[in-house]
Tab-separated table of C-alpha atoms in Angstrom:
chain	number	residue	atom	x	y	z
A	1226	UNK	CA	253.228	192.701	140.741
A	1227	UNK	CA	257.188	192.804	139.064
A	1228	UNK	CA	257.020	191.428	136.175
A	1229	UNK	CA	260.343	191.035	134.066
A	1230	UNK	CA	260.662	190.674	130.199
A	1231	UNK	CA	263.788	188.979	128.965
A	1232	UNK	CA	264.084	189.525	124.928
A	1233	UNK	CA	263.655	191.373	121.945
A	1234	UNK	CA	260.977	194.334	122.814
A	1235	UNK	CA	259.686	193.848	119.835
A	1236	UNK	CA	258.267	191.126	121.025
A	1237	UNK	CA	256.437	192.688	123.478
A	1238	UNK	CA	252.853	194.300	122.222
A	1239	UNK	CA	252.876	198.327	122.163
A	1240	UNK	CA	249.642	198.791	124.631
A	1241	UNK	CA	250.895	196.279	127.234
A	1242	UNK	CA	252.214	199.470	129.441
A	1243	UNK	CA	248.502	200.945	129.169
A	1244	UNK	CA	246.867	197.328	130.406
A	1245	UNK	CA	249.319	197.446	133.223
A	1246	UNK	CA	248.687	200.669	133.896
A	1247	UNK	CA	244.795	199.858	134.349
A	1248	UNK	CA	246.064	197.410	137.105
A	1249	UNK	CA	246.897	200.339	139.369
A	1250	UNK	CA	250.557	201.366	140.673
A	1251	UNK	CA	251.541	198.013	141.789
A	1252	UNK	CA	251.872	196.792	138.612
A	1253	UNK	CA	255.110	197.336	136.938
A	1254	UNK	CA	257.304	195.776	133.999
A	1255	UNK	CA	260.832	195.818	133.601
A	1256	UNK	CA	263.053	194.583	130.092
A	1257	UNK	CA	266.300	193.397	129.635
A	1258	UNK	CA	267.610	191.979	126.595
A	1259	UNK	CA	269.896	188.601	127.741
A	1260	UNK	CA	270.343	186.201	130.587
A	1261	UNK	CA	272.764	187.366	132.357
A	1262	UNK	CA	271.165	190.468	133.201
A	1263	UNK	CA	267.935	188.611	133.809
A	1264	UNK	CA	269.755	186.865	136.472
A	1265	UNK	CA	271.022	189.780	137.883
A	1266	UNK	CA	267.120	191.845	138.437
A	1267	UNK	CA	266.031	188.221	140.015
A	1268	UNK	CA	268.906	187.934	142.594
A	1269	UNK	CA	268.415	191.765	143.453
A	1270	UNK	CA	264.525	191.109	144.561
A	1271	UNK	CA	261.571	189.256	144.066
A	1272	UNK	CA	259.855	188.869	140.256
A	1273	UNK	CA	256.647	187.794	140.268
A	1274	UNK	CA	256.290	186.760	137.104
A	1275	UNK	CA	259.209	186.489	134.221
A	1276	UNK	CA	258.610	186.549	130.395
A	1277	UNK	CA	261.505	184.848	128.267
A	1278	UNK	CA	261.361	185.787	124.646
A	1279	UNK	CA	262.852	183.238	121.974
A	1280	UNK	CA	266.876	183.865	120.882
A	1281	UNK	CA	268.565	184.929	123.997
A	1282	UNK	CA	271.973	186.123	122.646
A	1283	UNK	CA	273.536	184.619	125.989
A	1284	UNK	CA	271.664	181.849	126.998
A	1285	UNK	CA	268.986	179.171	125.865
A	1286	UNK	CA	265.806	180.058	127.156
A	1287	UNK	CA	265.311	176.585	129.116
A	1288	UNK	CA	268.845	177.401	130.521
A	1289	UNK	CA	267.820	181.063	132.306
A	1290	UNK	CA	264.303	179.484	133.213
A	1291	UNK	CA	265.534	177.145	134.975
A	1292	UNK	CA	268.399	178.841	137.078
A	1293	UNK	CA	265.587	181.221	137.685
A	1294	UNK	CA	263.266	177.816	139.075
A	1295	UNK	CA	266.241	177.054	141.371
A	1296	UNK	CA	267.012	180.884	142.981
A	1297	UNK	CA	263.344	182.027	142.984
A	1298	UNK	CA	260.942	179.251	142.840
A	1299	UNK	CA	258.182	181.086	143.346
A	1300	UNK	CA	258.535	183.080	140.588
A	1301	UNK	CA	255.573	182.458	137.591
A	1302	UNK	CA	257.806	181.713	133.900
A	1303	UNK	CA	256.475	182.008	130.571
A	1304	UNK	CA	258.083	181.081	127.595
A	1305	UNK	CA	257.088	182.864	124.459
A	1306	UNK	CA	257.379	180.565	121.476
A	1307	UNK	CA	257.132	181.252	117.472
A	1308	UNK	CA	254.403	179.910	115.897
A	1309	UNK	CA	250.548	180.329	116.094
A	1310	UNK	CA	248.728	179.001	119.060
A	1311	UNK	CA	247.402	176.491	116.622
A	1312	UNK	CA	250.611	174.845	116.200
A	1313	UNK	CA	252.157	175.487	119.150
A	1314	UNK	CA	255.344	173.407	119.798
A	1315	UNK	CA	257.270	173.548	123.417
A	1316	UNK	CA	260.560	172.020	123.320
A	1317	UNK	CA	260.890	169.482	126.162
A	1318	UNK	CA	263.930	171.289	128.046
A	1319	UNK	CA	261.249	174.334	128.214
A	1320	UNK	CA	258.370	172.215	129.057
A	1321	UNK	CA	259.897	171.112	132.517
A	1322	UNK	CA	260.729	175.023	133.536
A	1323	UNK	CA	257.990	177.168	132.349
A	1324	UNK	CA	254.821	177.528	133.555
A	1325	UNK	CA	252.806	179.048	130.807
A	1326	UNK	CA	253.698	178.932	126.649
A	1327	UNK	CA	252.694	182.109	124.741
A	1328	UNK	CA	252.766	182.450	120.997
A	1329	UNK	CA	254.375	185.409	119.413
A	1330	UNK	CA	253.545	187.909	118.021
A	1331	UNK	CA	251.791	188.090	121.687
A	1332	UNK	CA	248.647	190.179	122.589
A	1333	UNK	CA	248.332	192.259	126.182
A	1334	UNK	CA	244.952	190.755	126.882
A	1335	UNK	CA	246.835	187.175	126.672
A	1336	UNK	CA	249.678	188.458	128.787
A	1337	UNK	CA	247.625	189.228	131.677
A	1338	UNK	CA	244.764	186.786	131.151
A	1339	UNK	CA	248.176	184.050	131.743
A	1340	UNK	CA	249.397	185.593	134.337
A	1341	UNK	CA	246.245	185.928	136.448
A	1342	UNK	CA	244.699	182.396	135.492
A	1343	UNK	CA	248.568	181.429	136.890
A	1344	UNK	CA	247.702	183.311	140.291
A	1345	UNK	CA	244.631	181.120	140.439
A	1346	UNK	CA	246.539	178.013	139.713
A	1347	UNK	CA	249.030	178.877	142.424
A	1348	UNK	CA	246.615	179.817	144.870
A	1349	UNK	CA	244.886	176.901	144.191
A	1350	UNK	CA	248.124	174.325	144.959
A	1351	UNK	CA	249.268	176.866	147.699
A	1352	UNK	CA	245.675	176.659	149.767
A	1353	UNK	CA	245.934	175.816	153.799
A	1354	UNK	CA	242.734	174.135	153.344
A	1355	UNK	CA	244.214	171.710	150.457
A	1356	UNK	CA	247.854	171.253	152.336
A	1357	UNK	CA	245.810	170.273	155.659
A	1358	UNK	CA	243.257	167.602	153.719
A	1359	UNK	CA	246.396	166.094	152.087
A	1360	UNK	CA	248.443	166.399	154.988
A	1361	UNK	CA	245.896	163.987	156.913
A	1362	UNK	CA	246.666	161.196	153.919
A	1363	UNK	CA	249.585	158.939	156.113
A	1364	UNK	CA	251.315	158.362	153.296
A	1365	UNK	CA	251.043	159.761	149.695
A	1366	UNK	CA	252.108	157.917	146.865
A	1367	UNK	CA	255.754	158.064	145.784
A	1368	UNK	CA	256.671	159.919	142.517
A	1369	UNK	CA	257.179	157.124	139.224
A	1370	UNK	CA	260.683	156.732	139.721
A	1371	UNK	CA	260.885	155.047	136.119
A	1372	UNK	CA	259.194	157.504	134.419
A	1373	UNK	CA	261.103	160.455	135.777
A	1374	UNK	CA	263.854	158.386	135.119
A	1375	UNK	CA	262.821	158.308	131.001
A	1376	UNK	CA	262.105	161.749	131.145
A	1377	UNK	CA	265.309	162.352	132.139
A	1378	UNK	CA	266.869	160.532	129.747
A	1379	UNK	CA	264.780	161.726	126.548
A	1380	UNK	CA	265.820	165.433	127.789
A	1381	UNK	CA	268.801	164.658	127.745
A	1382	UNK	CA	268.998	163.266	124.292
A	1383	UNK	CA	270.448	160.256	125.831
A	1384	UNK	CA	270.035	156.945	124.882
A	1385	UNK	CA	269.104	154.607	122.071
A	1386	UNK	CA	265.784	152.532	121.920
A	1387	UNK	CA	267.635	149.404	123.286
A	1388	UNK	CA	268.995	151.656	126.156
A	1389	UNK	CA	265.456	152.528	126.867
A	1390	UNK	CA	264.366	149.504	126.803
A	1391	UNK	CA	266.950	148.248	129.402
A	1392	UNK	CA	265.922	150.553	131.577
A	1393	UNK	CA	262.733	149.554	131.639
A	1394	UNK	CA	263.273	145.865	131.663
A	1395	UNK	CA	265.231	146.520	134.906
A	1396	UNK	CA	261.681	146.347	136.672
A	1397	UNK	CA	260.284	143.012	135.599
A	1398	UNK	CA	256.734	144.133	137.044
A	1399	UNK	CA	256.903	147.043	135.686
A	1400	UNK	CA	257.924	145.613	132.162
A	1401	UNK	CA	255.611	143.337	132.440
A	1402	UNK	CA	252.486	145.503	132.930
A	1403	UNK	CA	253.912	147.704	129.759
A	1404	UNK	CA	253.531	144.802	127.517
A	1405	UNK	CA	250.106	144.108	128.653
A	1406	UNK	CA	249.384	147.630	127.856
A	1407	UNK	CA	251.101	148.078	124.523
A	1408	UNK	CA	248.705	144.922	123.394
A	1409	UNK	CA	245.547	146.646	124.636
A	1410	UNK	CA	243.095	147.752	121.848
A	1411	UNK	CA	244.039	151.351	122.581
A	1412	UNK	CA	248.124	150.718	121.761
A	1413	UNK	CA	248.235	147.689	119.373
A	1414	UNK	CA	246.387	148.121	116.203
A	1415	UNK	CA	245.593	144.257	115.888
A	1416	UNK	CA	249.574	144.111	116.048
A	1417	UNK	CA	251.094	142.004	119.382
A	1418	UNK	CA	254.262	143.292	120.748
A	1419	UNK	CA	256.506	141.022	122.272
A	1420	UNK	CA	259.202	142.523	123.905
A	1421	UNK	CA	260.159	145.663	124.885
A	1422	UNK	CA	262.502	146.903	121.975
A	1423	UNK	CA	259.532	146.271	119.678
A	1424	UNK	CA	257.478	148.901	122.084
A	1425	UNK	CA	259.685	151.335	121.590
A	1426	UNK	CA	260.370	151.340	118.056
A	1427	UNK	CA	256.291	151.056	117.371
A	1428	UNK	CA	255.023	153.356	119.763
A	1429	UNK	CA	258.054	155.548	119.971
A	1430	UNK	CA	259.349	156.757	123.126
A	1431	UNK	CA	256.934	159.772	124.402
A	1432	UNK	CA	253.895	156.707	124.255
A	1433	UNK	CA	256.251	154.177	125.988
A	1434	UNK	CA	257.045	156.602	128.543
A	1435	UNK	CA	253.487	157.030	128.993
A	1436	UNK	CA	252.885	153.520	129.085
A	1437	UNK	CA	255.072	153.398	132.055
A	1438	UNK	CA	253.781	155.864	134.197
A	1439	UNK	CA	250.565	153.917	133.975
A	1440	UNK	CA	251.829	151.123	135.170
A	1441	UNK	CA	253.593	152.923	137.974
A	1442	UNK	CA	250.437	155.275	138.649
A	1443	UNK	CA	247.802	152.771	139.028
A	1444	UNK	CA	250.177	150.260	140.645
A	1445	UNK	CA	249.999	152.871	143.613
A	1446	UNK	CA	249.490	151.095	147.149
A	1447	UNK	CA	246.423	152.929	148.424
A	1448	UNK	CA	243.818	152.781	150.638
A	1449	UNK	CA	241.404	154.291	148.252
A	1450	UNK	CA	237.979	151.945	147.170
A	1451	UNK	CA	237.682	153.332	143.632
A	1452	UNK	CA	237.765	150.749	141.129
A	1453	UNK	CA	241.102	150.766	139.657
A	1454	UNK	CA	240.894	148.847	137.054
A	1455	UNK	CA	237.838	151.134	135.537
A	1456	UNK	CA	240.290	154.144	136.394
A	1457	UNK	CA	242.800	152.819	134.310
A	1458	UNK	CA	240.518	151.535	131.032
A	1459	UNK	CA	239.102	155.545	131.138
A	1460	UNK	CA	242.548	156.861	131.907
A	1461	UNK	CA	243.921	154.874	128.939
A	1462	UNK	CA	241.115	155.454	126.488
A	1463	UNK	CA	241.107	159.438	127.390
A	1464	UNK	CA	244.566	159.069	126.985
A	1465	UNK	CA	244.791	157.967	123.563
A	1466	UNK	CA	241.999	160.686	122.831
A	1467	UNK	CA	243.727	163.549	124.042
A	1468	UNK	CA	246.515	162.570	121.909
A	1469	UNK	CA	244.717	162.315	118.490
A	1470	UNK	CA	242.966	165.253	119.287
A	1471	UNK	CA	245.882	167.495	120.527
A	1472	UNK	CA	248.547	168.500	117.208
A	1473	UNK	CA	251.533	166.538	117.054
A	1474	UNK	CA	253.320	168.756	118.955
A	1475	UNK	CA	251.495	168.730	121.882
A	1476	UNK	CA	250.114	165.241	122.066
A	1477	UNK	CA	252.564	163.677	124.591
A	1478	UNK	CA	251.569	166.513	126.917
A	1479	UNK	CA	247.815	165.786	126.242
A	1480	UNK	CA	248.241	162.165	126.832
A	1481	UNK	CA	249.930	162.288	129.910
A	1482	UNK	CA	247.792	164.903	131.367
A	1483	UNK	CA	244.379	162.489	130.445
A	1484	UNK	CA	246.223	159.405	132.078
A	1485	UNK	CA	246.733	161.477	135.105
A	1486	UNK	CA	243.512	163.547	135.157
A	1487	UNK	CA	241.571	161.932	137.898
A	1488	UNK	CA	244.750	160.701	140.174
A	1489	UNK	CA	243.560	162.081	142.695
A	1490	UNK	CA	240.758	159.723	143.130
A	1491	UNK	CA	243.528	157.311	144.227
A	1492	UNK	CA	244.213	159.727	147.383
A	1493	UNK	CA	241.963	158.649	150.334
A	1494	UNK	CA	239.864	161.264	152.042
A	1495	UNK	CA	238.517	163.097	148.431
A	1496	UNK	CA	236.159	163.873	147.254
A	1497	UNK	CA	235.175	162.447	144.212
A	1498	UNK	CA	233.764	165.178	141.654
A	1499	UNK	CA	231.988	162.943	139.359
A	1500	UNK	CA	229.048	162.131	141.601
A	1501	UNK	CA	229.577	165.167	145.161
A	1502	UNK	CA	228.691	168.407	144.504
A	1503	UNK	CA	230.968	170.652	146.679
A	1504	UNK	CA	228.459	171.956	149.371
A	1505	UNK	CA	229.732	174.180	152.593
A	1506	UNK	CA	230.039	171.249	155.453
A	1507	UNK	CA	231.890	169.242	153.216
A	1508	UNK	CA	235.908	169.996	153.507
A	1509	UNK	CA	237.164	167.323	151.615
A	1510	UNK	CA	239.208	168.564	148.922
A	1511	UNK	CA	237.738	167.661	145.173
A	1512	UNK	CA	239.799	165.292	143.460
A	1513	UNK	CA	240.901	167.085	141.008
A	1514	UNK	CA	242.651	169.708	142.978
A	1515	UNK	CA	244.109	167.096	144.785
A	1516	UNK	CA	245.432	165.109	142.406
A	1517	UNK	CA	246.991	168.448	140.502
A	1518	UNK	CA	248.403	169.219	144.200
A	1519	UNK	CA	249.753	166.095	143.991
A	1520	UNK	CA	251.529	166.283	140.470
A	1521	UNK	CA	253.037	169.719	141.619
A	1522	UNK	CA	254.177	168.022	144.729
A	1523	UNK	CA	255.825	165.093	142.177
A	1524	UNK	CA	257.385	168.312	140.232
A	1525	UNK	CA	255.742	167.343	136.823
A	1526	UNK	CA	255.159	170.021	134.057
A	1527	UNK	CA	253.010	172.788	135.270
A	1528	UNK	CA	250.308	172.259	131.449
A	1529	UNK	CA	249.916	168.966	132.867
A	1530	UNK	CA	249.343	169.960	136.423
A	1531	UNK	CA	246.550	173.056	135.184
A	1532	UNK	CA	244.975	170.681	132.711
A	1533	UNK	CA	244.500	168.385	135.564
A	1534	UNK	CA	243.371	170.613	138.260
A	1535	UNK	CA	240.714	172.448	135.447
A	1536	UNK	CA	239.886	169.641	133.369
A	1537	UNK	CA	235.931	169.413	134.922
A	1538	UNK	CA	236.040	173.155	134.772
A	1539	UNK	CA	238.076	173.926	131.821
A	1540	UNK	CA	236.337	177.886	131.379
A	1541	UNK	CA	238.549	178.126	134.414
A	1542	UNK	CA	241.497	178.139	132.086
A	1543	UNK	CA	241.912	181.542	131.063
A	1544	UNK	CA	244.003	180.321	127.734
A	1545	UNK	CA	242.408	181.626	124.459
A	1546	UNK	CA	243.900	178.969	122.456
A	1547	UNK	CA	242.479	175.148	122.858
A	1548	UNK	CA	245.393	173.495	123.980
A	1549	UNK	CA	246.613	171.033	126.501
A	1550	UNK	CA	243.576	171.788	129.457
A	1551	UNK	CA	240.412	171.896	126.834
A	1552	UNK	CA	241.656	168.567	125.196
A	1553	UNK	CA	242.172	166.826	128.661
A	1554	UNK	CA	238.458	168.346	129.486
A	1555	UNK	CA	236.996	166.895	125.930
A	1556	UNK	CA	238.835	163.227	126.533
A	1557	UNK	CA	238.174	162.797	130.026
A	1558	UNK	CA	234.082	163.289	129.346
A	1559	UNK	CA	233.855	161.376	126.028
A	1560	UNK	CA	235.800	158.318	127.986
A	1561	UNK	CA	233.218	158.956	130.938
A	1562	UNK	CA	230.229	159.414	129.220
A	1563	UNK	CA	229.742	162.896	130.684
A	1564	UNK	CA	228.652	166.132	129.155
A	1565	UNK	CA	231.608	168.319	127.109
A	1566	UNK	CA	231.530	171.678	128.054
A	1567	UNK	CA	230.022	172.941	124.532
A	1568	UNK	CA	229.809	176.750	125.651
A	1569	UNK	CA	233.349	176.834	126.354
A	1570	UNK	CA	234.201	174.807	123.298
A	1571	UNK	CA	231.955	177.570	121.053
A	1572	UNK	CA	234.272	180.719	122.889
A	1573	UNK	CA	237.214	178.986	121.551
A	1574	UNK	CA	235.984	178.348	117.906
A	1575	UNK	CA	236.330	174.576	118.212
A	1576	UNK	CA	232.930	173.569	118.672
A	1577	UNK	CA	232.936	172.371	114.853
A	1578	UNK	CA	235.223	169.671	115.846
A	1579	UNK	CA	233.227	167.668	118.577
A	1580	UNK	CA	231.209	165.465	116.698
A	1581	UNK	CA	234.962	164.212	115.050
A	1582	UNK	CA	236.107	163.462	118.588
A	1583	UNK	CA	233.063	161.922	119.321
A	1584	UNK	CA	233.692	159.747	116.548
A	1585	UNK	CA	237.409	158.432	117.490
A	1586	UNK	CA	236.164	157.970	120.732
A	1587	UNK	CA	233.479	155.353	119.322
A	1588	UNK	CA	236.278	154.744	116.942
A	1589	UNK	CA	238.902	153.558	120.136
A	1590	UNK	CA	235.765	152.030	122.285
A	1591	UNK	CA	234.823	149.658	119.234
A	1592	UNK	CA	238.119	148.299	118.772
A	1593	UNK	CA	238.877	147.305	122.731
A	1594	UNK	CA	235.183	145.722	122.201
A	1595	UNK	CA	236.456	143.585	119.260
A	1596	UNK	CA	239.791	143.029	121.082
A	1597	UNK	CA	237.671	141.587	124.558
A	1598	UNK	CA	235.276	139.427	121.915
């Protein structure tokens, strides 16, 4: 295992070289302190994994990441961020090129508790077994052109809200489904919006983008019998959850994780997690895995792709923080009715908060009840 630190040492914790050394000779960390010298260790050989501290004096971190993403894609990337894990805020150039977001100061046990729940994750999307189930589906969805297309654009820093709203109107179906779902109980308020600039302006652009890939997502031609109309009320509602339970800073990456959580029931040939235990005859892949397989085919965010693939089994998460995976796990079972993983919630210090989410779940399910009446 290379790993390569790009940064400030001081950064780095002063017993990390004894918990490598624990991991036996194959283990081995190497430092440099800017870009271009990062660049230069990753062309010369294989890194498995690479930490980026914050302040390159050469190049922004979300710059070297993703050079690295294009010449070695393979590699794991970790972004170390200031701030406590509490408040942990990913800038969304970073969010599309790292894998994993560490708060500083950083601890060794979090280091390689990362890095090997990361293995798992790639194992996991890198299976024969999973690639030959999905590779029997005929034809797999196509990515949401309109909400890469947004994402792009927000990135960017391009465009205004009546440019975004353009774009969007340039699908009528697709604008049309948005409106339906910005006046749903879970978007609205008790306020109707009418057109599209109105969306934007009241739900702001991470929702609307969200909003979108809904519409795209569970628009999907597929062969699938799962009610999709029941997908998309839980998907919404869980949605909306993740967000309010998630800080500000991460709730767009919470939301659209909990719309996407259980995609993969839209793939034929599944199966479906909620109701088949896995048992040894059974090779169908488990929806979840396949519909995180999926994302990472689609290239979306790797938080959203492990909060999907562990959100039934969130303890499989090795993060010490609850973040983007244990708020997908919390919102996807209060808008299922199904248990909440309280013995993972207790190791994380959050169990406290549960009967508050319970409560704007109630909170979100009473108002679509008034909104249908």
């Amino acid at each position: 295992m290379r790993i390569l630190y790009v940064g400030d040492t001081a950064c780095l914790p002063d017993d990390l070289a004894d918990y490598i050394g624990d991991m036996g000779d194959e283990w081995t960390v190497e430092t440099v302190v800017d870009g271009k010298s990062a660049m230069f260790a990753v062309a010369n050989g294989p890194v498995d994994v690479v930490m980026v501290g914050p302040g390159l004096p050469d190049l922004p971190p979300a710059t070297l990441l993703g050079q690295i993403r294009t010449l070695r894609p393979e590699t794991i990337r970790i972004a170390l961020l200031e701030g406590s894990a509490d408040s942990l805020s990913a800038p969304i150039k970073l969010i599309g090129v790292a894998h994993r977001f560490l708060p500083l100061p950083l601890s060794s046990e979090t280091v390689l508790e990362s890095i090997h729940s990361l293995e798992e994750l790639r194992d996991l999307l890198d299976s024969p077994r999973l690639r030959r189930a999905i590779g029997r589906v005929e034809h797999l969805p196509s990515p949401p052109h309109l909400y890469f297309a947004l994402t792009r654009a927000l990135e960017e820093d391009e465009g205004t809200a009546n440019d975004i709203a353009t774009l969007v109107a340039g699908d009528p179906a697709i604008a049309a489904k948005v409106l339906q779902l910005c006046n749903s109980a879970y978007f609205s308020n008790g306020r109707s919006v009418t057109d599209l600039r109105a969306a934007v302006t009241r739900l702001g652009l991470g929702t609307l983008r969200d909003l979108v890939l809904a519409s795209e997502v569970f628009s999907m031609k597929t062969t699938s019998s799962v009610d999709r109309a029941a997908l998309q009320n839980r998907a919404l509602l869980a949605s909306r959850l993740a967000a309010k339970i998630l800080p500000r800073t991460s709730s767009e990456l919470g939301a659209t994780a909990a719309l996407l959580a259980d995609i993969g029931l839209l793939l034929p040939g599944v199966r479906d997690e909620r109701d088949t235990p896995a048992s040894e005859d059974d090779d169908r892949p488990g929806h979840t895995e396949a519909g995180a397989y999926l994302l990472g085919l689609w290239g979306l965010p790797m938080p959203i792709v492990e909060a999907v693939a562990f959100h039934r089994q969130p303890q499989r998460s090795s993060l010490r923080s609850f973040w983007v995976p244990g708020a997908v796990h919390v919102a996807g079972a209060l808008a299922s009715n199904e248990p909440v993983d309280e013995g993972y919630l207790k190791s994380l210090g959050v169990l406290d908060q549960l009967p508050n989410w319970r409560q704007m779940a109630e909170t979100l399910v009473e108002r679509a009840e008034e909104q249908a009446a």
